[in-house]
């Protein structure tokens, strides 16, 4: 019955026997029911075909794995904690293990805790970006799963920084007079090794940041302040650190600036009250002291400018008076109107004298109706009172005349700016300006006329004006003003001095050079110093009741250089500052520090009063360490790689250790974009650049106007300063020029200040030049110096400037046919 249906055509004999054997085996091991035996042919224990039955695989629970890393960034060696969490899809924690990998590279395995969390800490990640994943390994009951990648960024570990020490001090000690510039010096040194730290130092006062300065090549940072308030200061210097050196902080440096009591102090400018308002200008000031009943009244006289913007009145010498030399009140005008011989003129530059029992007010009229020149003349008015009214004498004391040396295109000389002094019972009147120079004549006994036949030249053309004499130590000192008085924010006026044994001269400077010489002798006694006041000049001297000499002068405020609403009407308020007479007998204003901008001890205006002014002498800037990469002796025959050309390549040559630049017919004032220059980068720190410049200009004569050799600190074609040796008619001079982008509020784009002159020898003109960059009150300033021998240096004016990508440059300019020869360029840090 079991083989029912089988025959030899269906199976082979062997197959039949296999089936029987299989059936026999099953029957031995399995109790078969009748139903099973009746179910048909059984070929195995597993079921049809195989003889066995396989149950289906179990269903595994789904899982999800997440990964976090902390931190996700760090430096090499940072321990990064990797946390994987695996959860069941139906809730609850998975059990098993999780593996961590970095872009396929195994980092390690961890067993999940009861919460399904596995944690691995890794501190071996290399610098770079890492894509970290976590993978849960499947179990018999739970499916495997992988997290999304988490990015971990590792940077290289910084090098071990060398520790540093910063010190802080000043060049002048711990007690400074108010308003004297203070140079802070910080030296940063490494604890080991010979390398010098780089970076910056931040100077602070009681935690308040003052300025930041870069370290120079010797690890020193300097900055200068001219406006620290009185009182105690706790100064610090914080070094920033660099890639090799750790940051550090200096110990606190205590600095004391003595206060000036309010009742005995003043702050420039002088206060000039005019009823309900204050006069903003007092150009070319003059003063006289009048004592009555043991009390002094000081009278002040000013060029006839408007008292204030919008002043509707026309003025004829403004007169003020004061009891304290600080606060003045307006008395009115000295004259009721113009003299008959100058009906269309103005009244300038007063000089007040008490002569022959009356007050005599000398003045300038810049134009007259007196033929043939109709030029400027000196007049005089008389009054029984110092406040006037003054009555004009009726004719000039010095008549208009033609120029005597052919200067300035001929025409009338500038017969302006009078002053009167007495020598051995004889009165002398001095006068003059740029057109023709400054002269002196004998004055008549009555003071109304002058003797033209006695005239002598005191100063050369095109250099000085505003002469005022002062007797001191047996010498007559001639104080004169130079450059432009009235150029808004670019006014470069300065005061120079020379001395003689008589008012007739010759007036020689400290080098023995005559003010009337081709190289225009004169040493600077007052110039702008980098603070708010520029263009100081138009001066006279007076002595207070304590015996202290003062200079009364005008200057221009950089904050308000012109009358409000005007682009070219320069306001010139009156200032005073103490005059110091050095051991050699030469004067300086405030010991060389120049115009004061902070409170100063007031002069002793009344008999018996005292003056608390203390002398503090300025020391000239001097070089410290050479910046070798920027210095050049020009000893070779090719241009050093530090130099590049700008605009065009100058046709330079080398000879005898100099580089020679031919002058070209391009004005460095107004055609800068075409001027061929050699330039190099300037240091990032304060620095000095020096050169010796020689030009093959004739040592006398005219016809070479403004031919020049230039030393530049260059920002761009519109913004720079330049110190140059140049020819001006029959003189050879040195000037310091600032050029700036035109501002809509002002007409001026360039201004100049003069510096002590060159030497003339062996048919050439030469001078040593320096420009010093120094940060003062966190502003970049540039100061000019000149020298005739390279040893004794004379300080000039200071211009403020901000120049991006600052460069040092040299050029020959203005007219073709001459050569500017530079012996060297020395760049150095500052002492």
Tab-separated table of C-alpha atoms in Angstrom, residues 125-475:
chain	number	residue	atom	x	y	z
A	125	UNK	CA	42.500	62.891	17.635
A	126	UNK	CA	44.971	64.553	15.294
A	127	UNK	CA	44.688	68.148	14.099
A	128	UNK	CA	41.952	68.399	11.464
A	129	UNK	CA	38.250	67.713	10.989
A	130	UNK	CA	36.839	64.377	12.170
A	131	UNK	CA	33.492	62.730	11.200
A	132	UNK	CA	32.690	60.525	14.249
A	133	UNK	CA	29.915	57.852	14.196
A	134	UNK	CA	28.591	55.294	16.702
A	135	UNK	CA	27.260	51.831	15.654
A	136	UNK	CA	25.110	49.532	17.828
A	137	UNK	CA	25.823	45.835	17.165
A	138	UNK	CA	22.678	43.670	16.656
A	139	UNK	CA	21.748	41.022	19.269
A	140	UNK	CA	19.458	37.968	19.016
A	141	UNK	CA	16.557	40.170	19.918
A	142	UNK	CA	17.551	43.734	18.853
A	143	UNK	CA	18.494	45.083	15.452
A	144	UNK	CA	21.723	47.067	14.861
A	145	UNK	CA	21.731	50.837	14.113
A	146	UNK	CA	24.216	53.679	13.391
A	147	UNK	CA	24.218	57.348	14.400
A	148	UNK	CA	24.614	60.364	12.172
A	149	UNK	CA	28.173	61.718	11.954
A	150	UNK	CA	29.268	64.331	14.473
A	151	UNK	CA	32.059	66.704	13.395
A	152	UNK	CA	34.898	67.337	15.828
A	153	UNK	CA	37.554	69.928	14.877
A	154	UNK	CA	41.018	69.701	16.366
A	155	UNK	CA	43.723	72.340	15.947
A	156	UNK	CA	47.419	71.913	16.517
A	157	UNK	CA	48.502	72.501	20.078
A	158	UNK	CA	50.220	75.871	20.592
A	159	UNK	CA	53.898	75.832	21.309
A	160	UNK	CA	55.009	76.273	24.846
A	161	UNK	CA	55.252	80.045	25.284
A	162	UNK	CA	58.297	81.655	26.817
A	163	UNK	CA	57.381	83.832	29.772
A	164	UNK	CA	58.052	87.569	29.560
A	165	UNK	CA	58.467	90.564	31.810
A	166	UNK	CA	57.269	94.108	31.010
A	167	UNK	CA	58.616	97.214	32.703
A	168	UNK	CA	57.226	100.739	32.530
A	169	UNK	CA	58.736	104.131	33.177
A	170	UNK	CA	59.238	107.616	31.782
A	171	UNK	CA	62.294	109.412	30.488
A	172	UNK	CA	61.705	112.317	32.872
A	173	UNK	CA	60.944	110.771	36.262
A	174	UNK	CA	57.833	110.442	38.354
A	175	UNK	CA	56.953	114.145	38.745
A	176	UNK	CA	56.078	116.095	35.610
A	177	UNK	CA	54.884	119.684	35.226
A	178	UNK	CA	51.367	120.024	33.840
A	179	UNK	CA	51.265	120.196	30.051
A	180	UNK	CA	54.794	118.866	29.523
A	181	UNK	CA	54.756	115.884	27.150
A	182	UNK	CA	55.373	112.609	28.953
A	183	UNK	CA	57.091	109.754	27.132
A	184	UNK	CA	56.075	106.345	28.490
A	185	UNK	CA	58.589	103.577	27.803
A	186	UNK	CA	57.877	99.854	28.184
A	187	UNK	CA	60.580	97.211	27.731
A	188	UNK	CA	59.458	93.607	27.199
A	189	UNK	CA	62.068	90.906	27.800
A	190	UNK	CA	61.967	87.107	27.535
A	191	UNK	CA	62.787	84.905	30.521
A	192	UNK	CA	65.194	82.858	28.405
A	193	UNK	CA	66.830	82.794	25.013
A	194	UNK	CA	68.038	85.610	22.784
A	195	UNK	CA	64.911	86.102	20.672
A	196	UNK	CA	63.084	89.433	21.062
A	197	UNK	CA	59.315	89.457	21.660
A	198	UNK	CA	57.072	91.036	19.042
A	199	UNK	CA	53.533	92.375	19.238
A	200	UNK	CA	52.032	95.377	21.001
A	201	UNK	CA	51.890	97.039	24.391
A	202	UNK	CA	48.744	98.706	25.658
A	203	UNK	CA	49.312	101.613	28.035
A	204	UNK	CA	46.607	102.320	30.593
A	205	UNK	CA	45.961	104.793	33.392
A	206	UNK	CA	44.012	103.311	36.294
A	207	UNK	CA	42.658	100.650	33.951
A	208	UNK	CA	41.599	103.152	31.264
A	209	UNK	CA	43.352	102.515	27.969
A	210	UNK	CA	45.525	105.403	26.805
A	211	UNK	CA	47.224	104.051	23.678
A	212	UNK	CA	48.619	100.954	22.009
A	213	UNK	CA	52.122	100.890	20.535
A	214	UNK	CA	54.072	98.219	18.656
A	215	UNK	CA	57.303	96.794	20.018
A	216	UNK	CA	60.396	97.806	18.088
A	217	UNK	CA	63.279	95.512	17.183
A	218	UNK	CA	64.728	95.812	20.684
A	219	UNK	CA	61.466	94.837	22.407
A	220	UNK	CA	60.593	98.377	23.437
A	221	UNK	CA	57.318	100.264	22.991
A	222	UNK	CA	56.996	104.026	23.477
A	223	UNK	CA	54.144	106.489	23.411
A	224	UNK	CA	53.890	110.151	24.412
A	225	UNK	CA	51.166	112.124	26.183
A	226	UNK	CA	50.773	115.877	26.371
A	227	UNK	CA	47.347	116.037	27.961
A	228	UNK	CA	47.358	113.933	31.123
A	229	UNK	CA	45.428	115.760	33.836
A	230	UNK	CA	46.944	116.894	37.107
A	231	UNK	CA	46.969	114.463	40.005
A	232	UNK	CA	48.270	110.964	40.699
A	233	UNK	CA	48.325	108.414	37.885
A	234	UNK	CA	48.709	104.629	38.154
A	235	UNK	CA	50.124	103.645	34.777
A	236	UNK	CA	50.517	100.119	33.438
A	237	UNK	CA	51.824	98.466	30.292
A	238	UNK	CA	50.212	95.209	29.111
A	239	UNK	CA	52.122	93.119	26.566
A	240	UNK	CA	49.859	91.255	24.104
A	241	UNK	CA	52.082	88.205	23.613
A	242	UNK	CA	52.849	86.542	20.267
A	243	UNK	CA	53.199	82.999	18.907
A	244	UNK	CA	56.336	82.407	20.932
A	245	UNK	CA	56.037	84.660	23.979
A	246	UNK	CA	53.433	84.813	26.706
A	247	UNK	CA	51.530	87.991	27.502
A	248	UNK	CA	52.398	89.903	30.644
A	249	UNK	CA	51.583	93.037	32.618
A	250	UNK	CA	53.987	95.521	34.143
A	251	UNK	CA	53.757	96.585	37.721
A	252	UNK	CA	51.974	99.876	38.246
A	253	UNK	CA	54.093	102.986	37.696
A	254	UNK	CA	53.120	105.980	39.816
A	255	UNK	CA	53.271	109.388	38.159
A	256	UNK	CA	52.339	112.672	39.816
A	257	UNK	CA	51.398	115.827	37.905
A	258	UNK	CA	51.106	118.765	40.314
A	259	UNK	CA	47.865	120.682	40.167
A	260	UNK	CA	47.811	124.400	39.437
A	261	UNK	CA	45.430	126.233	41.757
A	262	UNK	CA	42.514	127.739	39.870
A	263	UNK	CA	43.118	131.278	41.147
A	264	UNK	CA	46.719	131.241	39.920
A	265	UNK	CA	46.386	129.404	36.630
A	266	UNK	CA	45.266	130.019	33.088
A	267	UNK	CA	44.579	127.985	29.966
A	268	UNK	CA	45.203	129.313	26.480
A	269	UNK	CA	43.760	131.209	24.696
A	270	UNK	CA	43.266	134.477	26.557
A	271	UNK	CA	39.644	135.381	27.268
A	272	UNK	CA	38.574	138.489	25.359
A	273	UNK	CA	35.115	139.612	26.460
A	274	UNK	CA	33.104	141.877	24.170
A	275	UNK	CA	29.892	142.508	26.044
A	276	UNK	CA	27.795	139.351	25.815
A	277	UNK	CA	30.173	137.433	23.567
A	278	UNK	CA	33.877	136.549	23.334
A	279	UNK	CA	36.277	137.661	20.624
A	280	UNK	CA	37.768	134.699	18.775
A	281	UNK	CA	40.746	136.440	17.208
A	282	UNK	CA	43.551	138.789	18.225
A	283	UNK	CA	46.170	138.620	15.504
A	284	UNK	CA	49.609	140.261	15.835
A	285	UNK	CA	48.990	141.187	19.483
A	286	UNK	CA	50.839	143.951	21.348
A	287	UNK	CA	50.669	144.937	25.001
A	288	UNK	CA	51.635	147.677	27.416
A	289	UNK	CA	51.435	147.893	31.221
A	290	UNK	CA	50.057	151.068	32.804
A	291	UNK	CA	50.413	151.516	36.568
A	292	UNK	CA	48.106	153.835	38.452
A	293	UNK	CA	47.873	154.077	42.236
A	294	UNK	CA	49.970	150.940	42.695
A	295	UNK	CA	47.691	148.849	40.480
A	296	UNK	CA	48.486	147.582	36.994
A	297	UNK	CA	46.250	147.604	33.945
A	298	UNK	CA	47.469	145.642	30.947
A	299	UNK	CA	46.272	146.799	27.525
A	300	UNK	CA	46.081	144.499	24.527
A	301	UNK	CA	46.010	145.662	20.875
A	302	UNK	CA	45.055	143.426	17.941
A	303	UNK	CA	44.979	143.563	14.143
A	304	UNK	CA	41.594	144.761	12.888
A	305	UNK	CA	39.857	141.403	12.425
A	306	UNK	CA	36.196	140.745	13.100
A	307	UNK	CA	35.667	140.074	16.774
A	308	UNK	CA	33.478	137.056	16.013
A	309	UNK	CA	31.800	135.342	13.071
A	310	UNK	CA	29.106	137.631	11.694
A	311	UNK	CA	30.485	140.722	13.415
A	312	UNK	CA	28.792	143.568	11.490
A	313	UNK	CA	31.335	146.240	12.460
A	314	UNK	CA	34.502	147.314	10.680
A	315	UNK	CA	37.330	147.616	13.170
A	316	UNK	CA	40.413	149.841	13.410
A	317	UNK	CA	42.760	148.092	15.878
A	318	UNK	CA	40.827	146.313	18.640
A	319	UNK	CA	41.755	147.374	22.198
A	320	UNK	CA	41.235	145.288	25.365
A	321	UNK	CA	42.294	145.719	28.997
A	322	UNK	CA	42.940	143.367	31.916
A	323	UNK	CA	43.998	143.285	35.547
A	324	UNK	CA	45.288	139.679	35.512
A	325	UNK	CA	46.755	139.279	32.006
A	326	UNK	CA	44.302	136.444	31.411
A	327	UNK	CA	40.796	137.911	31.237
A	328	UNK	CA	40.377	140.965	29.026
A	329	UNK	CA	37.439	143.222	28.261
A	330	UNK	CA	36.889	145.131	25.025
A	331	UNK	CA	37.476	148.900	25.187
A	332	UNK	CA	36.562	149.618	21.586
A	333	UNK	CA	38.680	150.544	18.575
A	334	UNK	CA	41.889	152.519	18.780
A	335	UNK	CA	40.977	154.687	15.755
A	336	UNK	CA	37.701	156.113	14.577
A	337	UNK	CA	38.556	155.363	10.955
A	338	UNK	CA	41.272	155.108	8.323
A	339	UNK	CA	43.970	157.744	7.772
A	340	UNK	CA	43.605	160.139	4.847
A	341	UNK	CA	46.649	158.653	3.120
A	342	UNK	CA	45.153	155.132	3.168
A	343	UNK	CA	41.420	155.591	2.696
A	344	UNK	CA	40.844	152.091	1.290
A	345	UNK	CA	43.173	150.097	3.493
A	346	UNK	CA	43.064	148.277	6.784
A	347	UNK	CA	44.977	148.625	10.040
A	348	UNK	CA	47.329	145.778	10.955
A	349	UNK	CA	50.063	144.726	13.369
A	350	UNK	CA	49.984	147.340	16.163
A	351	UNK	CA	53.029	148.295	18.252
A	352	UNK	CA	52.315	150.412	21.340
A	353	UNK	CA	54.936	152.701	22.926
A	354	UNK	CA	54.896	155.438	25.575
A	355	UNK	CA	57.077	158.248	24.210
A	356	UNK	CA	57.339	161.963	24.907
A	357	UNK	CA	54.584	161.822	27.510
A	358	UNK	CA	51.989	160.260	25.220
A	359	UNK	CA	50.926	156.876	23.924
A	360	UNK	CA	52.031	156.225	20.354
A	361	UNK	CA	50.406	153.392	18.442
A	362	UNK	CA	52.352	152.345	15.345
A	363	UNK	CA	50.476	150.289	12.770
A	364	UNK	CA	50.458	149.034	9.178
A	365	UNK	CA	48.268	150.056	6.297
A	366	UNK	CA	48.747	147.410	3.560
A	367	UNK	CA	47.764	149.827	0.773
A	368	UNK	CA	47.908	153.591	0.363
A	369	UNK	CA	47.196	156.385	-2.123
A	370	UNK	CA	50.871	157.412	-2.143
A	371	UNK	CA	52.537	157.228	-5.556
A	372	UNK	CA	54.304	155.654	-7.257
A	373	UNK	CA	53.695	152.240	-5.716
A	374	UNK	CA	50.551	152.838	-3.611
A	375	UNK	CA	52.069	150.122	-1.433
A	376	UNK	CA	52.101	149.429	2.273
A	377	UNK	CA	53.268	151.986	4.828
A	378	UNK	CA	53.748	152.442	8.561
A	379	UNK	CA	51.586	155.007	10.354
A	380	UNK	CA	51.293	156.227	13.924
A	381	UNK	CA	48.515	157.594	16.109
A	382	UNK	CA	48.818	159.461	19.394
A	383	UNK	CA	46.640	159.585	22.493
A	384	UNK	CA	46.815	160.676	26.108
A	385	UNK	CA	45.148	157.385	27.102
A	386	UNK	CA	46.306	153.836	26.337
A	387	UNK	CA	42.768	152.941	25.297
A	388	UNK	CA	42.532	155.856	22.853
A	389	UNK	CA	41.014	157.259	20.854
A	390	UNK	CA	44.211	157.641	18.831
A	391	UNK	CA	44.596	160.376	16.248
A	392	UNK	CA	46.673	159.626	13.190
A	393	UNK	CA	49.702	161.861	12.712
A	394	UNK	CA	48.595	162.648	9.159
A	395	UNK	CA	51.397	161.012	7.153
A	396	UNK	CA	53.338	157.729	7.251
A	397	UNK	CA	56.348	157.172	9.467
A	398	UNK	CA	57.730	154.885	6.756
A	399	UNK	CA	56.491	155.580	3.238
A	400	UNK	CA	55.686	153.002	0.564
A	401	UNK	CA	58.725	152.088	-1.523
A	402	UNK	CA	59.717	149.745	-4.311
A	403	UNK	CA	61.651	146.588	-3.511
A	404	UNK	CA	65.388	147.066	-3.272
A	405	UNK	CA	66.603	143.632	-4.389
A	406	UNK	CA	64.260	142.855	-7.274
A	407	UNK	CA	62.375	140.393	-5.125
A	408	UNK	CA	58.931	139.074	-5.814
A	409	UNK	CA	58.407	140.461	-9.302
A	410	UNK	CA	59.387	143.992	-8.330
A	411	UNK	CA	56.690	146.383	-7.205
A	412	UNK	CA	56.198	147.612	-3.660
A	413	UNK	CA	58.045	146.214	-0.686
A	414	UNK	CA	56.049	144.876	2.260
A	415	UNK	CA	56.399	147.828	4.613
A	416	UNK	CA	54.471	146.216	7.467
A	417	UNK	CA	54.847	144.976	11.076
A	418	UNK	CA	56.542	147.877	12.901
A	419	UNK	CA	58.434	147.796	16.170
A	420	UNK	CA	60.314	150.555	18.029
A	421	UNK	CA	63.288	150.185	20.394
A	422	UNK	CA	65.830	152.559	21.943
A	423	UNK	CA	69.618	152.248	21.915
A	424	UNK	CA	71.965	154.847	23.458
A	425	UNK	CA	69.204	157.449	23.403
A	426	UNK	CA	68.349	156.839	19.736
A	427	UNK	CA	65.008	155.311	18.753
A	428	UNK	CA	64.930	152.782	15.921
A	429	UNK	CA	61.964	151.489	13.957
A	430	UNK	CA	62.028	148.069	12.321
A	431	UNK	CA	59.575	146.892	9.669
A	432	UNK	CA	59.230	144.547	6.719
A	433	UNK	CA	58.087	141.187	5.464
A	434	UNK	CA	58.609	138.591	2.763
A	435	UNK	CA	58.650	141.040	-0.117
A	436	UNK	CA	62.113	142.633	0.256
A	437	UNK	CA	62.843	141.517	3.848
A	438	UNK	CA	63.093	143.266	7.220
A	439	UNK	CA	64.824	146.654	7.751
A	440	UNK	CA	65.717	149.054	10.535
A	441	UNK	CA	65.909	152.859	10.462
A	442	UNK	CA	66.566	155.641	12.881
A	443	UNK	CA	63.384	157.212	14.170
A	444	UNK	CA	63.017	160.942	14.700
A	445	UNK	CA	62.978	162.202	18.283
A	446	UNK	CA	59.251	162.915	18.072
A	447	UNK	CA	58.604	159.443	16.651
A	448	UNK	CA	56.742	160.696	13.566
A	449	UNK	CA	59.292	160.207	10.789
A	450	UNK	CA	62.159	157.895	9.921
A	451	UNK	CA	65.527	158.437	8.244
A	452	UNK	CA	65.604	156.435	5.008
A	453	UNK	CA	69.326	157.086	4.614
A	454	UNK	CA	70.027	155.183	7.830
A	455	UNK	CA	68.192	152.070	6.676
A	456	UNK	CA	69.917	148.717	7.105
A	457	UNK	CA	68.725	145.240	6.164
A	458	UNK	CA	68.084	142.918	9.070
A	459	UNK	CA	66.666	139.863	7.276
A	460	UNK	CA	66.548	138.471	3.745
A	461	UNK	CA	63.560	138.494	1.418
A	462	UNK	CA	61.072	135.612	1.394
A	463	UNK	CA	61.760	134.400	4.903
A	464	UNK	CA	60.621	136.574	7.818
A	465	UNK	CA	58.072	139.144	8.942
A	466	UNK	CA	56.624	140.454	12.205
A	467	UNK	CA	59.957	141.533	13.685
A	468	UNK	CA	59.915	142.391	17.404
A	469	UNK	CA	63.038	143.282	19.406
A	470	UNK	CA	63.820	142.496	23.031
A	471	UNK	CA	66.826	143.565	25.091
A	472	UNK	CA	68.302	140.800	27.260
A	473	UNK	CA	71.783	140.286	28.677
A	474	UNK	CA	73.285	143.076	26.597
A	475	UNK	CA	71.913	141.771	23.297
